[in-house]
CSV table of C-alpha atoms and ligand atoms in Angstrom, one decimal:
chain,number,residue,atom,x,y,z
G,17,MET,CA,113.4,9.9,44.3
G,18,ASP,CA,115.6,9.6,47.5
G,19,GLU,CA,114.2,10.4,50.9
G,20,THR,CA,116.1,13.6,51.2
G,21,ARG,CA,114.6,14.9,48.1
G,22,ALA,CA,111.2,13.7,48.9
G,23,PHE,CA,111.4,15.4,52.4
G,24,ASP,CA,112.4,18.7,50.6
G,25,GLN,CA,109.3,18.5,48.4
G,26,LEU,CA,106.8,17.9,51.1
G,27,TRP,CA,103.7,20.3,50.7
G,28,VAL,CA,104.3,21.9,54.1
G,29,TRP,CA,107.4,23.7,52.9
G,30,ARG,CA,105.2,25.5,50.3
G,31,LYS,CA,103.8,27.2,53.2
G,32,PRO,CA,105.8,30.4,53.3
G,33,ARG,CA,105.6,31.2,57.1
G,34,LEU,CA,106.5,27.6,58.1
G,35,ALA,CA,109.2,27.5,55.4
G,36,ARG,CA,110.7,30.7,56.8
G,37,ALA,CA,110.5,29.8,60.4
G,38,LEU,CA,112.4,26.4,60.0
G,39,ALA,CA,114.7,27.4,57.1
G,40,TRP,CA,118.0,26.5,58.9
G,41,TYR,CA,116.5,23.1,60.1
G,42,ARG,CA,115.4,22.2,56.5
G,43,GLU,CA,118.8,23.0,55.0
G,44,VAL,CA,120.6,20.9,57.6
G,45,ALA,CA,118.1,18.0,57.2
G,46,CYS,CA,118.7,18.1,53.6
G,47,ASP,CA,122.5,18.2,54.2
G,48,ARG,CA,122.8,21.4,52.2
G,49,MET,CA,124.1,23.2,55.3
G,50,PRO,CA,126.3,21.6,58.2
G,51,ALA,CA,124.6,21.1,61.6
G,52,LYS,CA,125.8,23.5,64.3
G,53,PHE,CA,127.9,21.0,66.0
G,54,ARG,CA,130.0,20.7,62.8
G,55,ILE,CA,130.5,24.4,62.9
G,56,ALA,CA,131.3,24.7,66.5
G,57,VAL,CA,134.1,21.9,66.4
G,58,THR,CA,136.0,24.2,63.7
G,59,ILE,CA,136.3,27.0,66.2
G,60,PRO,CA,139.5,26.7,68.3
G,61,ALA,CA,139.2,27.3,72.0
G,62,ASP,CA,141.8,29.1,74.1
G,63,LEU,CA,142.0,26.9,77.1
G,64,ASP,CA,142.2,23.3,78.1
G,65,PRO,CA,138.8,22.1,78.7
G,66,ASP,CA,139.8,19.2,80.9
G,67,THR,CA,141.7,21.3,83.4
G,68,ALA,CA,139.5,24.7,83.2
G,69,ASP,CA,137.1,25.3,85.9
G,70,GLU,CA,133.3,25.9,85.3
G,71,ASP,CA,133.8,29.8,85.2
G,72,ALA,CA,136.5,29.8,82.7
G,73,LEU,CA,134.5,27.4,80.5
G,74,LEU,CA,131.5,29.5,80.7
G,75,ALA,CA,133.5,32.6,79.9
G,76,GLU,CA,135.1,30.9,77.0
G,77,LEU,CA,131.8,29.7,75.6
G,78,ARG,CA,130.5,33.3,75.9
G,79,ARG,CA,133.6,34.7,74.1
G,80,LEU,CA,133.5,32.2,71.3
G,81,THR,CA,129.7,32.3,70.6
G,82,PRO,CA,129.8,35.6,68.6
G,83,VAL,CA,132.5,33.8,66.5
G,84,PHE,CA,130.5,30.8,66.0
G,85,LEU,CA,127.5,32.9,65.0
G,86,GLU,CA,129.6,34.9,62.5
G,87,ARG,CA,130.9,31.7,61.1
G,88,ARG,CA,127.5,30.2,60.6
G,89,ASP,CA,126.2,33.2,59.0
G,90,ALA,CA,129.1,33.2,56.4
G,91,ILE,CA,128.5,29.6,55.8
G,92,ARG,CA,124.9,30.3,55.4
G,93,ARG,CA,125.5,33.1,53.0
G,94,GLY,CA,127.8,30.9,51.0
G,95,ALA,CA,130.6,33.6,51.8
G,96,VAL,CA,132.9,30.7,53.4
G,97,ALA,CA,133.2,26.9,53.2
G,98,LEU,CA,133.1,24.8,56.3
G,99,ALA,CA,136.5,24.6,57.8
G,100,ALA,CA,138.1,21.3,59.0
G,101,PRO,CA,137.7,20.6,62.7
G,102,ALA,CA,140.1,22.5,65.0
G,103,ALA,CA,143.3,20.6,65.7
G,104,GLY,CA,143.2,21.2,69.3
G,105,PRO,CA,140.3,21.8,71.7
G,106,SER,CA,137.2,23.6,70.1
G,107,LEU,CA,134.1,25.3,71.0
G,108,LEU,CA,132.3,22.0,71.0
G,109,GLU,CA,134.9,20.4,73.5
G,110,VAL,CA,134.3,23.5,75.6
G,111,CYS,CA,130.5,22.6,75.7
G,112,VAL,CA,131.2,19.1,76.6
G,113,ALA,CA,133.4,20.1,79.4
G,114,LEU,CA,131.1,22.8,80.7
G,115,ALA,CA,128.3,20.3,81.1
G,116,ARG,CA,130.5,17.8,82.8
G,117,ARG,CA,131.6,20.4,85.4
G,118,MET,CA,128.0,21.7,85.8
G,119,LEU,CA,127.1,18.0,86.8
G,120,THR,CA,129.1,18.5,89.9
G,121,ARG,CA,126.8,21.3,91.3
G,122,CYS,CA,123.8,20.5,89.0
G,123,THR,CA,122.1,23.5,87.5
G,124,PHE,CA,120.9,21.9,84.4
G,125,CYS,CA,117.3,22.9,84.9
G,126,ARG,CA,115.5,25.7,86.8
G,127,TRP,CA,115.4,23.6,90.0
G,128,GLU,CA,119.0,24.5,90.4
G,129,CYS,CA,119.5,21.8,92.9
G,130,ARG,CA,123.4,22.0,93.1
G,131,VAL,CA,123.9,18.6,94.0
G,132,ASP,CA,126.9,16.7,92.9
G,133,ARG,CA,125.5,14.2,90.4
G,134,SER,CA,129.0,12.8,89.7
G,135,ARG,CA,129.3,11.4,93.5
G,136,PRO,CA,125.8,11.6,94.7
G,137,SER,CA,125.2,11.5,98.2
G,138,LYS,CA,122.1,13.7,97.7
G,139,LEU,CA,119.9,13.5,94.7
G,140,GLY,CA,118.1,16.4,93.1
G,141,ALA,CA,114.4,16.8,92.0
G,142,CYS,CA,115.0,14.6,88.9
G,143,LYS,CA,116.5,11.8,91.1
G,144,LEU,CA,119.2,11.2,88.8
G,145,GLU,CA,122.9,10.5,89.3
G,146,ARG,CA,125.2,10.8,86.4
G,147,THR,CA,124.1,7.7,84.5
G,148,SER,CA,121.8,8.3,81.7
G,149,ARG,CA,119.2,5.7,80.7
G,150,VAL,CA,117.5,5.3,77.3
G,151,SER,CA,114.2,3.7,77.2
G,152,CYS,CA,114.0,3.2,73.4
G,153,ALA,CA,115.0,4.8,70.1
G,154,PHE,CA,113.1,4.6,66.8
G,155,HIS,CA,111.9,6.2,63.6
G,156,HIS,CA,109.1,8.4,65.2
G,157,GLN,CA,106.2,8.6,62.7
G,158,GLY,CA,103.9,10.5,65.1
G,159,GLU,CA,105.9,13.9,65.2
G,160,GLU,CA,104.8,16.9,63.1
G,161,LEU,CA,105.4,16.3,59.2
G,162,VAL,CA,108.1,18.9,59.1
G,163,LEU,CA,109.9,16.5,61.6
G,164,ARG,CA,108.9,13.0,60.8
G,165,GLY,CA,109.0,13.6,56.9
G,166,LEU,CA,108.8,10.2,55.3
G,167,GLU,CA,111.4,8.3,57.1
G,168,GLY,CA,110.7,9.5,60.6
G,169,SER,CA,112.2,11.6,63.3
G,170,GLY,CA,115.2,9.8,64.9
G,171,THR,CA,114.1,9.7,68.4
G,172,ILE,CA,116.2,8.8,71.4
G,173,PHE,CA,113.9,8.5,74.5
G,174,PHE,CA,115.4,9.1,77.9
G,175,THR,CA,114.0,8.1,81.1
G,176,SER,CA,113.2,10.4,84.1
G,177,CYS,CA,112.0,14.0,84.2
G,178,ASN,CA,112.5,17.3,86.1
G,179,MET,CA,108.5,17.9,86.0
G,180,ARG,CA,105.9,16.0,87.8
G,181,CYS,CA,102.8,16.4,85.6
G,182,ALA,CA,100.0,14.3,87.3
G,183,PHE,CA,98.4,13.3,83.9
G,184,CYS,CA,101.9,12.3,82.1
G,185,GLN,CA,101.2,9.8,79.3
G,186,ASN,CA,104.7,8.6,79.6
G,187,GLY,CA,104.5,8.2,83.5
G,188,ASP,CA,106.2,4.7,83.4
G,189,ILE,CA,109.2,6.2,81.8
G,190,SER,CA,109.2,9.7,83.3
G,191,THR,CA,108.9,8.6,86.8
G,192,ASP,CA,110.8,5.4,86.9
G,193,LYS,CA,114.3,6.4,87.0
G,194,ASP,CA,115.6,2.9,86.8
G,195,ASN,CA,113.7,2.3,83.4
G,196,GLY,CA,115.5,1.5,80.3
G,197,GLU,CA,119.2,0.8,79.5
G,198,PRO,CA,122.0,2.7,81.0
G,199,LEU,CA,124.0,4.1,78.0
G,200,GLY,CA,127.1,6.1,77.8
G,201,ALA,CA,128.2,8.7,75.2
G,202,ARG,CA,129.6,6.2,72.6
G,203,GLU,CA,126.3,4.2,72.7
G,204,LEU,CA,124.2,7.6,72.3
G,205,ALA,CA,126.4,8.6,69.4
G,206,ALA,CA,126.0,5.2,68.0
G,207,LEU,CA,122.1,5.6,68.1
G,208,ALA,CA,122.2,9.0,66.4
G,209,TRP,CA,124.4,7.8,63.8
G,210,LEU,CA,122.4,4.8,63.0
G,211,LEU,CA,119.0,6.5,62.9
G,212,ARG,CA,120.5,9.1,60.5
G,213,LYS,CA,122.0,6.5,58.2
G,214,GLU,CA,118.7,4.7,58.2
G,215,GLY,CA,117.2,7.9,56.7
G,216,CYS,CA,115.7,9.8,59.9
G,217,HIS,CA,115.4,13.4,59.2
G,218,ASN,CA,116.8,14.7,62.4
G,219,ILE,CA,118.0,13.4,65.8
G,220,ASN,CA,115.1,14.0,68.4
G,221,TRP,CA,116.6,14.1,71.9
G,222,VAL,CA,113.4,13.6,74.2
G,223,GLY,CA,112.2,12.2,77.4
G,224,GLY,CA,111.1,13.0,80.2
G,225,GLU,CA,113.3,15.8,79.6
G,226,PRO,CA,116.7,15.5,77.6
G,227,SER,CA,118.3,18.5,79.3
G,228,ILE,CA,118.8,16.5,82.7
G,229,HIS,CA,121.0,14.2,80.5
G,230,LEU,CA,122.9,17.0,79.0
G,231,HIS,CA,126.5,15.9,79.9
G,232,THR,CA,126.0,12.5,78.2
G,233,ILE,CA,124.3,14.0,75.2
G,234,LEU,CA,126.7,16.8,74.7
G,235,GLU,CA,129.6,14.2,74.9
G,236,ALA,CA,127.9,12.1,72.3
G,237,ILE,CA,127.6,15.2,70.0
G,238,GLY,CA,131.1,15.8,70.7
G,239,LEU,CA,132.2,12.5,69.4
G,240,LEU,CA,129.9,12.8,66.2
G,241,GLY,CA,131.7,16.2,65.6
G,242,ARG,CA,135.1,14.4,65.6
G,243,GLY,CA,134.2,11.7,63.1
G,244,PHE,CA,132.9,9.0,65.5
G,245,THR,CA,131.6,5.9,63.6
G,246,PRO,CA,130.2,3.0,65.7
G,247,GLY,CA,131.9,-0.3,65.9
G,248,GLU,CA,130.6,-3.7,66.5
G,249,ALA,CA,130.6,-3.2,70.2
G,250,GLU,CA,128.5,0.0,70.2
G,251,LEU,CA,126.0,-1.4,67.8
G,252,ARG,CA,125.7,-4.5,70.0
G,253,ARG,CA,125.0,-2.6,73.1
G,254,ILE,CA,122.4,-0.4,71.6
G,255,GLY,CA,120.5,-3.4,70.3
G,256,PRO,CA,118.1,-3.7,73.3
G,257,VAL,CA,116.8,-0.1,72.9
G,258,LEU,CA,116.1,-0.3,69.1
G,259,ALA,CA,112.4,-0.4,68.9
G,260,ASP,CA,111.9,-0.5,65.2
G,261,ARG,CA,111.4,-3.9,63.6
G,262,TYR,CA,114.7,-5.4,63.0
G,263,GLY,CA,115.8,-5.0,59.2
G,264,TRP,CA,113.0,-2.6,58.5
G,265,TYR,CA,115.4,0.2,57.8
G,266,GLU,CA,118.6,-0.2,56.0
G,267,PRO,CA,121.6,2.0,56.9
G,268,ARG,CA,123.3,3.6,54.0
G,269,ALA,CA,126.8,5.3,54.2
G,270,GLU,CA,125.9,8.1,51.9
G,271,ARG,CA,123.1,9.5,54.0
G,272,GLY,CA,123.6,12.2,56.4
G,273,ARG,CA,126.9,13.6,55.1
G,274,TYR,CA,128.1,17.2,54.7
G,275,ALA,CA,131.5,17.9,53.3
G,276,GLY,CA,132.5,14.1,53.8
G,277,ALA,CA,131.4,13.7,57.3
G,278,PHE,CA,128.5,12.9,59.5
G,279,ASN,CA,125.6,15.4,59.4
G,280,ALA,CA,122.2,15.7,61.1
G,281,PRO,CA,119.9,18.3,62.5
G,282,ILE,CA,119.8,18.3,66.4
G,283,LEU,CA,116.4,18.6,67.6
G,284,TRP,CA,115.8,19.4,71.3
G,285,ASN,CA,112.3,18.3,72.4
G,286,THR,CA,112.1,20.0,75.8
G,287,ASN,CA,110.0,21.5,78.5
G,288,LEU,CA,112.1,24.5,78.4
G,289,TYR,CA,112.5,24.5,82.3
G,290,LEU,CA,116.0,25.5,81.8
G,291,THR,CA,118.7,27.8,83.1
G,292,ASP,CA,120.6,30.5,81.3
G,293,PRO,CA,124.0,28.6,81.0
G,294,VAL,CA,122.1,25.6,79.6
G,295,MET,CA,120.4,27.7,77.0
G,296,GLU,CA,123.7,29.1,75.9
G,297,LEU,CA,125.2,25.8,75.7
G,298,LEU,CA,122.5,24.4,73.6
G,299,ARG,CA,122.4,27.5,71.3
G,300,VAL,CA,125.7,26.2,69.6
G,301,VAL,CA,124.4,22.6,68.9
G,302,VAL,CA,120.7,22.7,68.5
G,303,ASP,CA,119.4,23.2,65.1
G,304,VAL,CA,115.7,23.1,65.9
G,305,TRP,CA,113.9,23.5,69.3
G,306,LEU,CA,110.8,21.9,70.0
G,307,PRO,CA,109.5,23.3,73.2
G,308,ASP,CA,106.3,22.4,75.2
G,309,PHE,CA,104.5,25.3,76.6
G,310,LYS,CA,101.8,23.9,78.7
G,311,PHE,CA,100.7,26.2,81.6
G,312,GLY,CA,99.6,29.7,82.0
G,313,PRO,CA,100.9,32.3,84.7
G,314,GLY,CA,98.6,31.1,87.4
G,315,ARG,CA,99.2,28.2,89.8
G,316,CYS,CA,98.3,25.5,87.3
G,317,ALA,CA,101.8,24.3,86.9
G,318,VAL,CA,102.3,24.0,90.6
G,319,ARG,CA,99.0,22.3,91.1
G,320,LEU,CA,99.2,19.8,88.1
G,321,ALA,CA,103.0,19.3,87.7
G,322,ARG,CA,104.5,20.4,91.1
G,323,THR,CA,106.8,22.9,89.0
G,324,PRO,CA,107.3,26.3,90.6
G,325,ARG,CA,108.2,29.5,88.4
G,326,TYR,CA,107.0,27.5,85.3
G,327,PHE,CA,105.7,30.5,83.3
G,328,GLU,CA,108.3,32.9,84.1
G,329,THR,CA,111.1,30.3,83.3
G,330,VAL,CA,109.5,29.0,79.9
G,331,THR,CA,108.8,32.6,78.7
G,332,HIS,CA,112.2,33.6,79.7
G,333,CYS,CA,113.8,30.9,77.6
G,334,LEU,CA,111.4,31.4,74.7
G,335,ALA,CA,112.3,35.0,74.6
G,336,ARG,CA,115.9,34.1,74.4
G,337,LEU,CA,115.2,31.8,71.4
G,338,ALA,CA,113.2,34.8,69.9
G,339,ALA,CA,116.0,37.2,70.3
G,340,TRP,CA,118.5,34.6,68.9
G,341,GLY,CA,116.4,34.0,65.9
G,342,GLU,CA,116.4,30.1,66.3
G,343,ASP,CA,114.3,27.7,64.5
G,344,VAL,CA,111.5,27.0,67.0
G,345,LEU,CA,108.4,24.9,66.8
G,346,VAL,CA,106.1,25.2,69.9
G,347,ARG,CA,103.8,22.6,71.2
G,348,HIS,CA,100.7,23.5,73.3
G,349,LEU,CA,98.6,20.9,74.8
G,350,VAL,CA,94.8,21.9,75.3
G,351,MET,CA,93.6,20.6,78.6
G,352,PRO,CA,90.1,20.3,79.8
G,353,GLU,CA,89.1,23.3,82.1
G,354,HIS,CA,92.3,25.0,81.3
G,355,VAL,CA,91.5,27.0,78.2
G,356,ASP,CA,90.9,30.4,79.9
G,357,CYS,CA,93.8,29.9,82.4
G,358,CYS,CA,96.5,28.3,80.3
G,359,THR,CA,95.6,28.2,76.6
G,360,ARG,CA,94.7,31.7,76.2
G,361,PRO,CA,97.6,33.4,77.9
G,362,VAL,CA,100.0,30.9,76.5
G,363,LEU,CA,98.8,31.6,72.9
G,364,ALA,CA,98.6,35.3,73.7
G,365,TRP,CA,102.3,35.4,74.9
G,366,LEU,CA,103.4,33.5,71.8
G,367,ALA,CA,101.6,35.8,69.5
G,368,ALA,CA,103.1,38.8,71.3
G,369,HIS,CA,106.8,37.5,71.5
G,370,LEU,CA,107.1,34.7,68.9
G,371,PRO,CA,104.6,35.7,66.3
G,372,GLU,CA,106.2,33.7,63.5
G,373,ALA,CA,106.8,30.5,65.3
G,374,PRO,CA,104.6,27.6,64.2
G,375,VAL,CA,102.7,26.4,67.0
G,376,ASN,CA,101.2,22.9,67.3
G,377,ILE,CA,98.0,23.2,69.2
G,378,MET,CA,97.4,19.6,70.3
G,379,ASP,CA,94.1,18.0,70.8
G,380,GLN,CA,95.3,14.6,72.1
G,381,TYR,CA,95.2,15.1,75.9
G,382,ARG,CA,93.9,12.2,77.7
G,383,PRO,CA,93.8,11.7,81.4
G,384,ASP,CA,96.6,9.3,82.6
G,385,MET,CA,98.4,8.5,85.9
G,386,PHE,CA,96.9,10.3,88.7
G,387,ALA,CA,94.2,11.9,86.4
G,388,ASP,CA,93.0,8.7,85.1
G,389,PRO,CA,89.6,8.0,86.8
G,390,ARG,CA,89.8,4.3,85.9
G,391,SER,CA,93.2,3.8,87.5
G,392,PRO,CA,93.8,2.9,91.1
G,393,ARG,CA,96.2,5.7,91.3
G,394,PHE,CA,93.5,8.4,90.5
G,395,ARG,CA,93.5,11.3,92.8
G,396,PRO,CA,90.3,13.4,93.4
G,397,GLU,CA,92.2,16.7,93.3
G,398,TYR,CA,92.7,16.1,89.6
G,399,ARG,CA,89.1,15.4,88.7
G,400,GLU,CA,88.8,18.5,86.6
G,401,ILE,CA,91.4,17.1,84.1
G,402,ALA,CA,90.0,13.6,84.3
G,403,ARG,CA,88.6,13.7,80.7
G,404,ARG,CA,89.4,14.6,77.3
G,405,PRO,CA,89.0,18.2,76.1
G,406,SER,CA,85.7,18.8,74.6
G,407,ALA,CA,85.0,19.9,71.0
G,408,ARG,CA,83.9,23.3,72.5
G,409,GLU,CA,87.3,23.7,74.3
G,410,LEU,CA,89.3,22.7,71.2
G,411,ASP,CA,87.3,25.1,69.0
G,412,ALA,CA,87.8,28.0,71.5
G,413,ALA,CA,91.6,27.3,71.3
G,414,TYR,CA,91.6,27.3,67.6
G,415,ALA,CA,89.4,30.4,67.3
G,416,TRP,CA,91.8,32.1,69.8
G,417,ALA,CA,94.8,31.1,67.9
G,418,ARG,CA,93.2,32.2,64.5
G,419,GLN,CA,92.2,35.7,66.2
G,420,LEU,CA,96.0,36.2,67.4
G,421,GLY,CA,97.2,35.3,63.8
G,422,LEU,CA,99.3,32.5,64.9
G,423,CYS,CA,100.8,30.1,62.3
G,424,PHE,CA,99.2,26.9,63.6
G,425,GLU,CA,97.0,25.3,61.1
G,426,GLU,CA,99.8,23.7,59.0
G,427,VAL,CA,101.2,22.0,61.9
G,428,SER,CA,98.0,21.3,64.1
G,429,PHE,CA,95.9,19.7,61.3
G,430,GLU,CA,98.2,18.1,58.9
G,431,LYS,CA,98.1,14.5,59.9
G,432,SER,CA,95.6,13.5,57.3
G,433,ARG,CA,97.2,15.5,54.5
G,434,LEU,CA,100.8,14.0,53.6
G,435,PHE,CA,100.4,15.0,50.0
G,436,ALA,CA,98.6,18.2,49.0
H,20,SF4,S1,118.9,18.2,86.4
H,20,SF4,FE1,117.5,19.8,87.3
H,20,SF4,S2,116.4,18.5,88.8
H,20,SF4,FE2,118.0,17.3,88.1
H,20,SF4,S3,119.7,17.7,89.8
H,20,SF4,FE3,119.9,19.0,88.0
H,20,SF4,S4,119.0,21.0,88.6
H,20,SF4,FE4,118.1,19.2,89.8
């Protein structure tokens, strides 16, 4: 049995709620449907993306999005076949150009710093200029079964973040903006291409936060939509970030193809601290969303992650995903002493607004960085989260999720159950 068929037959897909919630993603992962970027590139744009300004590009994105949705729906129903890429600029190039323009007054995330990252004299909250750096790329075998499947989730791990979680378990990557290798769009496209050809079930853009690298990622996806195949030079340049054992996975040309060209589900692994235009941009390229939803509506996000307006921003973005009918898998990390103030309101909000989305209620919190009592960086103000969550706290979280009727057990408890 090949890996696509094996993925398609995983026991999790026999769970009706999970299969319904992630139906589009599964079809794209199995190459029975084209990824959204493959559809976006077939829709002609009515302006020149190289010369149009930000307002014109945003207006064009909004004009073309209903066309895109109609086309995707028709393809999904089997009413039309995927067309060839547009001869001139397409919706996909509009997205690429819009992100490039936005970089000059950056509003990629809710900090809305409006700094010019293309000619930085002043940096925003993420401390990034235009360069994107990748810490590593690999077949991630630790993601949820629907994502890791048998061959792994094709993870591209960016440095830096726009949040400041005191307990971050990737603190060396998320807080050190000079970590990793600077890679351009061609190298990112080469990474995505290679991971998919090696059998990964999706391309998992993650950090830190991928959205703060939106311009480079969209440019890479734009290349993939136009038939990019990496050459020797790109493959050589991505070598230092490939973290899998050399030779362990063998790329095969026939993998990840739809209608004769490259195909892969785009997975956005995000804190969802995003602005409306970025959500709209991502809507036409992201096949499956993997948002974190950590903090409740009180002051916990400010105190523990120095992030203002967290709850209102994340719920606003999640409500948009619900209204758009997107494939979403939400993650919630149970933290010690934060079941009442965070876990309960987060899960209650999900039950009220995204009741069918699978939720991974995660038990793996461990204190790190400023919350690690064994570290010289430990700060006493984080004492309350300087331990793992207790069994009582985890049980309370699960009991609450059960009471709310959330779809969580299949994705929260499946690690020991690959075949069933
Ligand atoms: S990505 Fe966010 S934090 Fe970084 S400069 Fe842009 S708006 Fe500011």
